Amino acid sequence: MLLASFLLPIVIRWMLERARILLDKAADIITDPDPHRMLGLLPDTLLAVAIPVAPLAIGMLITGIASTAAQGGLNFATKLLMPKFSKINPLSGLKRVVGPHALWEAVKTIVKSAVLGAVLYWSVKDLIPVLMGGGQIPNEVIIREVIDTVERLIRAAAAAGLVMAAADYAVASRRIGKQLRMSKQDIKDEYKKTEGDPHIKGQIRARQMAMSRNRMMADVPKADAIVVNPTHYAVALRYDPLKGAPRVVAKGTGTIAQKIRELGTENRVPVIQDVGLAQTLYKACDIGQEIPPELYTAVATVLAFVMSLKAKGSAAGTHRLPPNRRPPLPT
């Protein structure tokens, strides 16, 4: 409406100008009647109407599309063309009549009526004296005043409608946001669908850790030495010259460390007590990883001590390194 109030005067002026030209042509044809000239006047008449109306039609079309896109984008909902019997269900209609949404629609209608009534009164109150004095005021002045009043009425009504539409849009957007908002349970269910059930993932992780721990414990009897803390840490080492530096085949703290020591004792694997080296190996190496170069000397000292015990036939059990053979640790 607001756009039309600005475009209509332009369209009317164009149409009046083209109508004047057509009337001049028609007058010429009347003075000299010719069927061909009369038929030729028909396309000119159509163009005289179409060309002035085109800006109004195109402007209204663009405004309608733009306003729709601004509110929620352009979506071609072909499914809405399919008939739905739920739309004629009286219960569904009753729900639309009774409820918060219906109350808002009623308030909106009342506000619309009040605003439009105020706009109408404000626009017409100055026109009444002009119409009442019709005998004293020229007709051109009356017509001009009526046209100006109609324009003001349309523009004021359109501006008021835009303000109310903005308020209605804000309320509708908030209502739809609440309807689409997910509950805590919905969020949990959505997380389970996308990320998996946390309980199941926890069970899988626990089984994986148990399998890894079982494989680790199976390698303890193959170790050449177990370095302990003596109670809190335990690291099992295996050295194969063909595979490079010594590797950590098992490690653990607390209960796992105790289990490593027990398996080592049962399988006659030498257990070497060294607090500093046990803690350093536990923190520096992962299971299956070679020891870092800075620990070569310390581990070589332990393995040499184990080899000397095996040569004497007394490798099994728990041992302490002699003070003079204590391995140096990196600072």
JSON list of C-alpha atoms in Angstrom, two decimals, residues 138-262:
[
{"chain": "A", "resi": 138, "resn": "PRO", "atom": "CA", "xyz": [-14.24, 25.18, -7.04]},
{"chain": "A", "resi": 139, "resn": "ASN", "atom": "CA", "xyz": [-14.61, 21.57, -8.05]},
{"chain": "A", "resi": 140, "resn": "GLU", "atom": "CA", "xyz": [-10.91, 21.33, -8.99]},
{"chain": "A", "resi": 141, "resn": "VAL", "atom": "CA", "xyz": [-9.96, 22.30, -5.45]},
{"chain": "A", "resi": 142, "resn": "ILE", "atom": "CA", "xyz": [-12.36, 19.74, -3.98]},
{"chain": "A", "resi": 143, "resn": "ILE", "atom": "CA", "xyz": [-11.05, 16.98, -6.26]},
{"chain": "A", "resi": 144, "resn": "ARG", "atom": "CA", "xyz": [-7.44, 17.86, -5.45]},
{"chain": "A", "resi": 145, "resn": "GLU", "atom": "CA", "xyz": [-8.22, 17.88, -1.73]},
{"chain": "A", "resi": 146, "resn": "VAL", "atom": "CA", "xyz": [-9.97, 14.50, -1.95]},
{"chain": "A", "resi": 147, "resn": "ILE", "atom": "CA", "xyz": [-7.01, 12.99, -3.84]},
{"chain": "A", "resi": 148, "resn": "ASP", "atom": "CA", "xyz": [-4.53, 14.38, -1.30]},
{"chain": "A", "resi": 149, "resn": "THR", "atom": "CA", "xyz": [-6.66, 13.06, 1.56]},
{"chain": "A", "resi": 150, "resn": "VAL", "atom": "CA", "xyz": [-6.84, 9.58, 0.02]},
{"chain": "A", "resi": 151, "resn": "GLU", "atom": "CA", "xyz": [-3.06, 9.57, -0.49]},
{"chain": "A", "resi": 152, "resn": "ARG", "atom": "CA", "xyz": [-2.47, 10.60, 3.13]},
{"chain": "A", "resi": 153, "resn": "LEU", "atom": "CA", "xyz": [-4.92, 7.96, 4.30]},
{"chain": "A", "resi": 154, "resn": "ILE", "atom": "CA", "xyz": [-3.24, 5.19, 2.31]},
{"chain": "A", "resi": 155, "resn": "ARG", "atom": "CA", "xyz": [0.27, 6.21, 3.41]},
{"chain": "A", "resi": 156, "resn": "ALA", "atom": "CA", "xyz": [-0.68, 6.60, 7.07]},
{"chain": "A", "resi": 157, "resn": "ALA", "atom": "CA", "xyz": [-2.52, 3.27, 7.06]},
{"chain": "A", "resi": 158, "resn": "ALA", "atom": "CA", "xyz": [0.43, 1.57, 5.36]},
{"chain": "A", "resi": 159, "resn": "ALA", "atom": "CA", "xyz": [2.93, 3.05, 7.83]},
{"chain": "A", "resi": 160, "resn": "ALA", "atom": "CA", "xyz": [0.76, 1.96, 10.78]},
{"chain": "A", "resi": 161, "resn": "GLY", "atom": "CA", "xyz": [0.44, -1.48, 9.18]},
{"chain": "A", "resi": 162, "resn": "LEU", "atom": "CA", "xyz": [4.22, -1.77, 8.89]},
{"chain": "A", "resi": 163, "resn": "VAL", "atom": "CA", "xyz": [4.65, -0.95, 12.59]},
{"chain": "A", "resi": 164, "resn": "MET", "atom": "CA", "xyz": [2.03, -3.52, 13.59]},
{"chain": "A", "resi": 165, "resn": "ALA", "atom": "CA", "xyz": [3.52, -6.06, 11.18]},
{"chain": "A", "resi": 166, "resn": "ALA", "atom": "CA", "xyz": [6.94, -5.64, 12.83]},
{"chain": "A", "resi": 167, "resn": "ALA", "atom": "CA", "xyz": [5.38, -6.27, 16.26]},
{"chain": "A", "resi": 168, "resn": "ASP", "atom": "CA", "xyz": [3.46, -9.27, 14.93]},
{"chain": "A", "resi": 169, "resn": "TYR", "atom": "CA", "xyz": [6.63, -10.64, 13.32]},
{"chain": "A", "resi": 170, "resn": "ALA", "atom": "CA", "xyz": [8.54, -10.35, 16.62]},
{"chain": "A", "resi": 171, "resn": "VAL", "atom": "CA", "xyz": [5.79, -12.18, 18.53]},
{"chain": "A", "resi": 172, "resn": "ALA", "atom": "CA", "xyz": [5.46, -14.89, 15.86]},
{"chain": "A", "resi": 173, "resn": "SER", "atom": "CA", "xyz": [9.22, -15.38, 15.67]},
{"chain": "A", "resi": 174, "resn": "ARG", "atom": "CA", "xyz": [9.44, -15.78, 19.44]},
{"chain": "A", "resi": 175, "resn": "ARG", "atom": "CA", "xyz": [6.51, -18.23, 19.49]},
{"chain": "A", "resi": 176, "resn": "ILE", "atom": "CA", "xyz": [7.98, -20.34, 16.69]},
{"chain": "A", "resi": 177, "resn": "GLY", "atom": "CA", "xyz": [11.39, -20.26, 18.42]},
{"chain": "A", "resi": 178, "resn": "LYS", "atom": "CA", "xyz": [9.82, -21.68, 21.57]},
{"chain": "A", "resi": 179, "resn": "GLN", "atom": "CA", "xyz": [8.06, -24.38, 19.58]},
{"chain": "A", "resi": 180, "resn": "LEU", "atom": "CA", "xyz": [11.29, -25.39, 17.84]},
{"chain": "A", "resi": 181, "resn": "ARG", "atom": "CA", "xyz": [13.44, -25.20, 20.97]},
{"chain": "A", "resi": 182, "resn": "MET", "atom": "CA", "xyz": [14.69, -28.63, 21.98]},
{"chain": "A", "resi": 183, "resn": "SER", "atom": "CA", "xyz": [14.14, -29.95, 25.50]},
{"chain": "A", "resi": 184, "resn": "LYS", "atom": "CA", "xyz": [16.98, -31.44, 27.54]},
{"chain": "A", "resi": 185, "resn": "GLN", "atom": "CA", "xyz": [15.76, -34.94, 26.66]},
{"chain": "A", "resi": 186, "resn": "ASP", "atom": "CA", "xyz": [15.65, -34.03, 22.96]},
{"chain": "A", "resi": 187, "resn": "ILE", "atom": "CA", "xyz": [19.24, -32.78, 23.19]},
{"chain": "A", "resi": 188, "resn": "LYS", "atom": "CA", "xyz": [20.31, -36.03, 24.88]},
{"chain": "A", "resi": 189, "resn": "ASP", "atom": "CA", "xyz": [18.54, -38.12, 22.24]},
{"chain": "A", "resi": 190, "resn": "GLU", "atom": "CA", "xyz": [20.08, -36.04, 19.44]},
{"chain": "A", "resi": 191, "resn": "TYR", "atom": "CA", "xyz": [23.53, -36.46, 21.00]},
{"chain": "A", "resi": 192, "resn": "LYS", "atom": "CA", "xyz": [23.01, -40.21, 21.21]},
{"chain": "A", "resi": 193, "resn": "LYS", "atom": "CA", "xyz": [22.08, -40.33, 17.53]},
{"chain": "A", "resi": 194, "resn": "THR", "atom": "CA", "xyz": [25.06, -38.29, 16.37]},
{"chain": "A", "resi": 195, "resn": "GLU", "atom": "CA", "xyz": [27.76, -39.24, 18.88]},
{"chain": "A", "resi": 196, "resn": "GLY", "atom": "CA", "xyz": [26.48, -42.58, 20.16]},
{"chain": "A", "resi": 197, "resn": "ASP", "atom": "CA", "xyz": [25.15, -43.62, 23.56]},
{"chain": "A", "resi": 198, "resn": "PRO", "atom": "CA", "xyz": [27.71, -42.55, 26.24]},
{"chain": "A", "resi": 199, "resn": "HIS", "atom": "CA", "xyz": [27.03, -45.72, 28.24]},
{"chain": "A", "resi": 200, "resn": "ILE", "atom": "CA", "xyz": [27.69, -47.94, 25.24]},
{"chain": "A", "resi": 201, "resn": "LYS", "atom": "CA", "xyz": [30.79, -45.92, 24.34]},
{"chain": "A", "resi": 202, "resn": "GLY", "atom": "CA", "xyz": [31.98, -46.27, 27.93]},
{"chain": "A", "resi": 203, "resn": "GLN", "atom": "CA", "xyz": [31.47, -50.03, 27.83]},
{"chain": "A", "resi": 204, "resn": "ILE", "atom": "CA", "xyz": [33.35, -50.27, 24.52]},
{"chain": "A", "resi": 205, "resn": "ARG", "atom": "CA", "xyz": [36.18, -48.17, 25.93]},
{"chain": "A", "resi": 206, "resn": "ALA", "atom": "CA", "xyz": [36.33, -50.33, 29.06]},
{"chain": "A", "resi": 207, "resn": "ARG", "atom": "CA", "xyz": [36.48, -53.51, 26.97]},
{"chain": "A", "resi": 208, "resn": "GLN", "atom": "CA", "xyz": [39.21, -52.03, 24.79]},
{"chain": "A", "resi": 209, "resn": "MET", "atom": "CA", "xyz": [41.23, -51.10, 27.86]},
{"chain": "A", "resi": 210, "resn": "ALA", "atom": "CA", "xyz": [40.71, -54.59, 29.33]},
{"chain": "A", "resi": 211, "resn": "MET", "atom": "CA", "xyz": [41.87, -56.21, 26.08]},
{"chain": "A", "resi": 212, "resn": "SER", "atom": "CA", "xyz": [44.92, -53.94, 25.93]},
{"chain": "A", "resi": 213, "resn": "ARG", "atom": "CA", "xyz": [45.70, -54.70, 29.58]},
{"chain": "A", "resi": 214, "resn": "ASN", "atom": "CA", "xyz": [45.39, -58.45, 28.95]},
{"chain": "A", "resi": 215, "resn": "ARG", "atom": "CA", "xyz": [47.78, -58.23, 25.99]},
{"chain": "A", "resi": 216, "resn": "MET", "atom": "CA", "xyz": [50.18, -56.25, 28.15]},
{"chain": "A", "resi": 217, "resn": "MET", "atom": "CA", "xyz": [50.04, -58.81, 30.95]},
{"chain": "A", "resi": 218, "resn": "ALA", "atom": "CA", "xyz": [50.67, -61.60, 28.44]},
{"chain": "A", "resi": 219, "resn": "ASP", "atom": "CA", "xyz": [53.99, -59.93, 27.54]},
{"chain": "A", "resi": 220, "resn": "VAL", "atom": "CA", "xyz": [55.21, -59.69, 31.17]},
{"chain": "A", "resi": 221, "resn": "PRO", "atom": "CA", "xyz": [56.57, -63.28, 31.31]},
{"chain": "A", "resi": 222, "resn": "LYS", "atom": "CA", "xyz": [58.66, -62.50, 28.18]},
{"chain": "A", "resi": 223, "resn": "ALA", "atom": "CA", "xyz": [60.32, -59.48, 29.80]},
{"chain": "A", "resi": 224, "resn": "ASP", "atom": "CA", "xyz": [64.03, -59.43, 30.68]},
{"chain": "A", "resi": 225, "resn": "ALA", "atom": "CA", "xyz": [63.57, -57.25, 33.76]},
{"chain": "A", "resi": 226, "resn": "ILE", "atom": "CA", "xyz": [60.93, -55.40, 35.77]},
{"chain": "A", "resi": 227, "resn": "VAL", "atom": "CA", "xyz": [61.91, -52.07, 37.31]},
{"chain": "A", "resi": 228, "resn": "VAL", "atom": "CA", "xyz": [59.75, -51.18, 40.34]},
{"chain": "A", "resi": 229, "resn": "ASN", "atom": "CA", "xyz": [59.25, -48.29, 42.75]},
{"chain": "A", "resi": 230, "resn": "PRO", "atom": "CA", "xyz": [59.02, -50.68, 44.83]},
{"chain": "A", "resi": 231, "resn": "THR", "atom": "CA", "xyz": [55.21, -50.55, 45.41]},
{"chain": "A", "resi": 232, "resn": "HIS", "atom": "CA", "xyz": [53.66, -47.80, 43.30]},
{"chain": "A", "resi": 233, "resn": "TYR", "atom": "CA", "xyz": [55.30, -48.19, 39.86]},
{"chain": "A", "resi": 234, "resn": "ALA", "atom": "CA", "xyz": [56.28, -51.17, 37.74]},
{"chain": "A", "resi": 235, "resn": "VAL", "atom": "CA", "xyz": [57.80, -51.15, 34.23]},
{"chain": "A", "resi": 236, "resn": "ALA", "atom": "CA", "xyz": [58.63, -54.37, 32.35]},
{"chain": "A", "resi": 237, "resn": "LEU", "atom": "CA", "xyz": [61.53, -54.19, 29.84]},
{"chain": "A", "resi": 238, "resn": "ARG", "atom": "CA", "xyz": [62.48, -56.51, 27.00]},
{"chain": "A", "resi": 239, "resn": "TYR", "atom": "CA", "xyz": [65.67, -56.30, 24.99]},
{"chain": "A", "resi": 240, "resn": "ASP", "atom": "CA", "xyz": [66.10, -57.91, 21.56]},
{"chain": "A", "resi": 241, "resn": "PRO", "atom": "CA", "xyz": [69.35, -56.82, 19.86]},
{"chain": "A", "resi": 242, "resn": "LEU", "atom": "CA", "xyz": [67.81, -57.57, 16.45]},
{"chain": "A", "resi": 243, "resn": "LYS", "atom": "CA", "xyz": [64.96, -55.10, 17.06]},
{"chain": "A", "resi": 244, "resn": "GLY", "atom": "CA", "xyz": [66.94, -52.17, 18.37]},
{"chain": "A", "resi": 245, "resn": "ALA", "atom": "CA", "xyz": [66.84, -50.53, 21.80]},
{"chain": "A", "resi": 246, "resn": "PRO", "atom": "CA", "xyz": [65.04, -52.06, 24.82]},
{"chain": "A", "resi": 247, "resn": "ARG", "atom": "CA", "xyz": [61.27, -51.65, 24.79]},
{"chain": "A", "resi": 248, "resn": "VAL", "atom": "CA", "xyz": [58.64, -51.19, 27.46]},
{"chain": "A", "resi": 249, "resn": "VAL", "atom": "CA", "xyz": [56.29, -54.19, 27.18]},
{"chain": "A", "resi": 250, "resn": "ALA", "atom": "CA", "xyz": [54.17, -53.39, 30.25]},
{"chain": "A", "resi": 251, "resn": "LYS", "atom": "CA", "xyz": [53.77, -50.65, 32.82]},
{"chain": "A", "resi": 252, "resn": "GLY", "atom": "CA", "xyz": [51.34, -49.63, 35.51]},
{"chain": "A", "resi": 253, "resn": "THR", "atom": "CA", "xyz": [50.71, -48.10, 38.90]},
{"chain": "A", "resi": 254, "resn": "GLY", "atom": "CA", "xyz": [48.90, -49.30, 41.99]},
{"chain": "A", "resi": 255, "resn": "THR", "atom": "CA", "xyz": [46.98, -52.55, 41.44]},
{"chain": "A", "resi": 256, "resn": "ILE", "atom": "CA", "xyz": [48.31, -53.02, 37.90]},
{"chain": "A", "resi": 257, "resn": "ALA", "atom": "CA", "xyz": [51.90, -52.55, 39.14]},
{"chain": "A", "resi": 258, "resn": "GLN", "atom": "CA", "xyz": [51.28, -55.17, 41.80]},
{"chain": "A", "resi": 259, "resn": "LYS", "atom": "CA", "xyz": [49.90, -57.56, 39.17]},
{"chain": "A", "resi": 260, "resn": "ILE", "atom": "CA", "xyz": [52.98, -57.02, 36.97]},
{"chain": "A", "resi": 261, "resn": "ARG", "atom": "CA", "xyz": [55.27, -57.80, 39.91]},
{"chain": "A", "resi": 262, "resn": "GLU", "atom": "CA", "xyz": [53.29, -60.95, 40.76]}
]
